[in-house]
Amino acid sequence: MNLRFVLRGQPITKKNSQQIIKAGNRRMVISSPQYRKYEKDCLWQIPPEAKQRIDTAVNVQCVYYMPTRRRVDLVNLLEATMDILVAGKVLADDNCRIVAAHDGSRVDYDKHNPRVEITINSYYGITLD
C-alpha cells in the first residue's frame, strides 16, 4: 500500500486551539472555531481513493510546511492530523496497532504554500496479535 496526498492550508494543532464553554451546569472543552474550520477544509480535500478505513499496521509520514519559522510541537500537529484522517475515513482508528509509526514526519517552512504532505505505507515492523 502506498497513499500520497496533500492537505492545503496552515496546519493547526487541536490541543493549543481549545475553548472552554458552559453547557448547563458543566464546563466542556471544545476545539476552537479556527481548528474546526481547518478540519472541515481538510476533510473535503481528502481524495476518494484514500478513504479506505485502513485497519492494518501503517507508517503515516506527515511533512508539515508552516508559513512561519515559529516553533511548533510536532506531536500536537500529528495528533490533529490523525484525528482528521480518522474522521475522513482514511484510517479506521489512530491507535498504535494501526498507526504503528510516524517515521519521516517533520516540520518545514514554506511561507507561500502552507500544507501537510501525507504518505501512508504498509508497516512490516510489527505483527498484530
Coordinates of C-alpha atoms in Angstrom, one line a residue:
M1 CA 0.0 0.0 0.0
N2 CA 1.2 3.5 -0.8
L3 CA -1.0 6.5 -0.5
R4 CA 0.1 10.1 -1.0
F5 CA -1.9 13.3 -0.8
V6 CA -1.7 16.9 0.3
L7 CA -3.9 18.9 2.6
R8 CA -3.5 22.5 1.8
G9 CA -3.8 25.3 4.4
Q10 CA -1.9 26.3 7.5
P11 CA -1.8 23.2 9.8
I12 CA -3.4 24.0 13.2
T13 CA -2.9 22.0 16.4
K14 CA -6.0 20.8 18.1
K15 CA -4.6 21.0 21.6
N16 CA -3.5 24.6 21.5
S17 CA -6.8 25.8 20.0
Q18 CA -9.3 24.8 22.6
Q19 CA -12.2 26.7 24.2
I20 CA -14.0 26.2 27.5
I21 CA -17.7 26.5 27.2
K22 CA -20.5 26.2 29.8
A23 CA -23.2 23.7 28.9
G24 CA -25.9 23.8 31.6
N25 CA -24.0 23.4 34.9
R26 CA -21.0 21.8 33.3
R27 CA -17.9 23.1 31.6
M28 CA -16.7 21.5 28.5
V29 CA -13.6 21.8 26.4
I30 CA -14.2 22.1 22.7
S31 CA -12.0 22.8 19.7
S32 CA -11.7 26.4 18.6
P33 CA -13.5 27.8 15.6
Q34 CA -10.2 28.0 13.8
Y35 CA -9.4 24.3 14.3
R36 CA -13.0 23.3 13.3
K37 CA -12.6 25.3 10.1
Y38 CA -9.2 23.7 9.4
E39 CA -10.6 20.3 10.0
K40 CA -13.6 20.9 7.7
D41 CA -11.3 22.3 5.0
C42 CA -9.1 19.2 5.2
L43 CA -11.9 16.7 5.1
W44 CA -13.1 17.8 1.7
Q45 CA -9.5 17.7 0.3
I46 CA -9.1 14.0 1.1
P47 CA -9.2 12.2 -2.3
P48 CA -11.8 9.5 -2.6
E49 CA -9.2 6.8 -3.3
A50 CA -7.7 7.5 0.1
K51 CA -10.9 6.8 2.0
Q52 CA -10.1 3.1 2.8
R53 CA -10.6 2.9 6.5
I54 CA -7.2 1.3 6.8
D55 CA -7.1 -1.2 9.7
T56 CA -3.6 -2.8 9.2
A57 CA -0.3 -1.5 10.5
V58 CA 0.9 1.5 8.6
N59 CA 3.5 4.2 8.8
V60 CA 1.9 7.7 8.4
Q61 CA 4.6 10.2 7.4
C62 CA 3.4 13.8 7.7
V63 CA 5.6 16.7 6.4
Y64 CA 4.2 20.0 7.6
Y65 CA 5.1 23.2 5.8
M66 CA 4.4 26.1 8.1
P67 CA 4.1 29.8 7.0
T68 CA 6.4 31.0 9.7
R69 CA 9.6 29.7 11.4
R70 CA 7.9 29.9 14.8
R71 CA 8.4 26.8 16.9
V72 CA 5.5 24.3 16.8
D73 CA 5.0 21.0 18.6
L74 CA 5.2 18.1 16.0
V75 CA 3.3 15.8 18.3
N76 CA 0.3 18.1 18.5
L77 CA 0.3 18.5 14.7
L78 CA 0.3 14.8 14.3
E79 CA -2.5 14.3 16.8
A80 CA -4.7 16.8 14.9
T81 CA -3.9 15.1 11.5
M82 CA -4.6 11.6 12.8
D83 CA -8.0 12.8 14.1
I84 CA -8.7 14.3 10.7
L85 CA -7.6 11.1 8.9
V86 CA -10.0 9.0 11.1
A87 CA -12.9 11.5 10.6
G88 CA -12.1 11.4 6.9
K89 CA -12.3 7.6 6.8
V90 CA -8.7 7.2 5.7
L91 CA -7.9 5.3 8.9
A92 CA -10.2 3.0 10.9
D93 CA -8.6 4.3 14.1
D94 CA -5.4 6.1 15.1
N95 CA -4.3 3.6 17.8
C96 CA -0.8 2.0 17.9
R97 CA -1.9 -1.2 16.2
I98 CA -2.9 0.8 13.1
V99 CA -0.7 3.8 13.1
A100 CA 2.5 1.9 14.0
A101 CA 4.9 4.7 13.2
H102 CA 5.3 8.3 12.0
D103 CA 8.8 7.7 10.5
G104 CA 10.0 10.7 8.4
S105 CA 7.5 13.2 9.9
R106 CA 8.9 16.7 10.4
V107 CA 8.1 20.4 10.2
D108 CA 9.5 22.6 7.4
Y109 CA 8.9 26.1 6.2
D110 CA 7.0 27.4 3.2
K111 CA 5.8 31.0 3.6
H112 CA 3.6 31.0 0.5
N113 CA 2.1 27.5 0.5
P114 CA 1.4 26.0 4.0
R115 CA 0.3 22.4 3.9
V116 CA 0.8 18.9 5.1
E117 CA 2.1 16.2 2.7
I118 CA 0.9 12.8 3.9
T119 CA 2.3 9.5 2.8
I120 CA 0.9 6.2 4.2
N121 CA 2.8 3.0 3.6
S122 CA 2.4 -0.5 5.0
Y123 CA 4.4 -1.1 8.1
Y124 CA 6.0 -4.5 8.3
G125 CA 8.0 -4.0 11.5
I126 CA 5.3 -5.4 13.9
T127 CA 2.8 -8.2 14.0
L128 CA -0.7 -7.8 15.1
D129 CA -1.9 -10.4 17.5

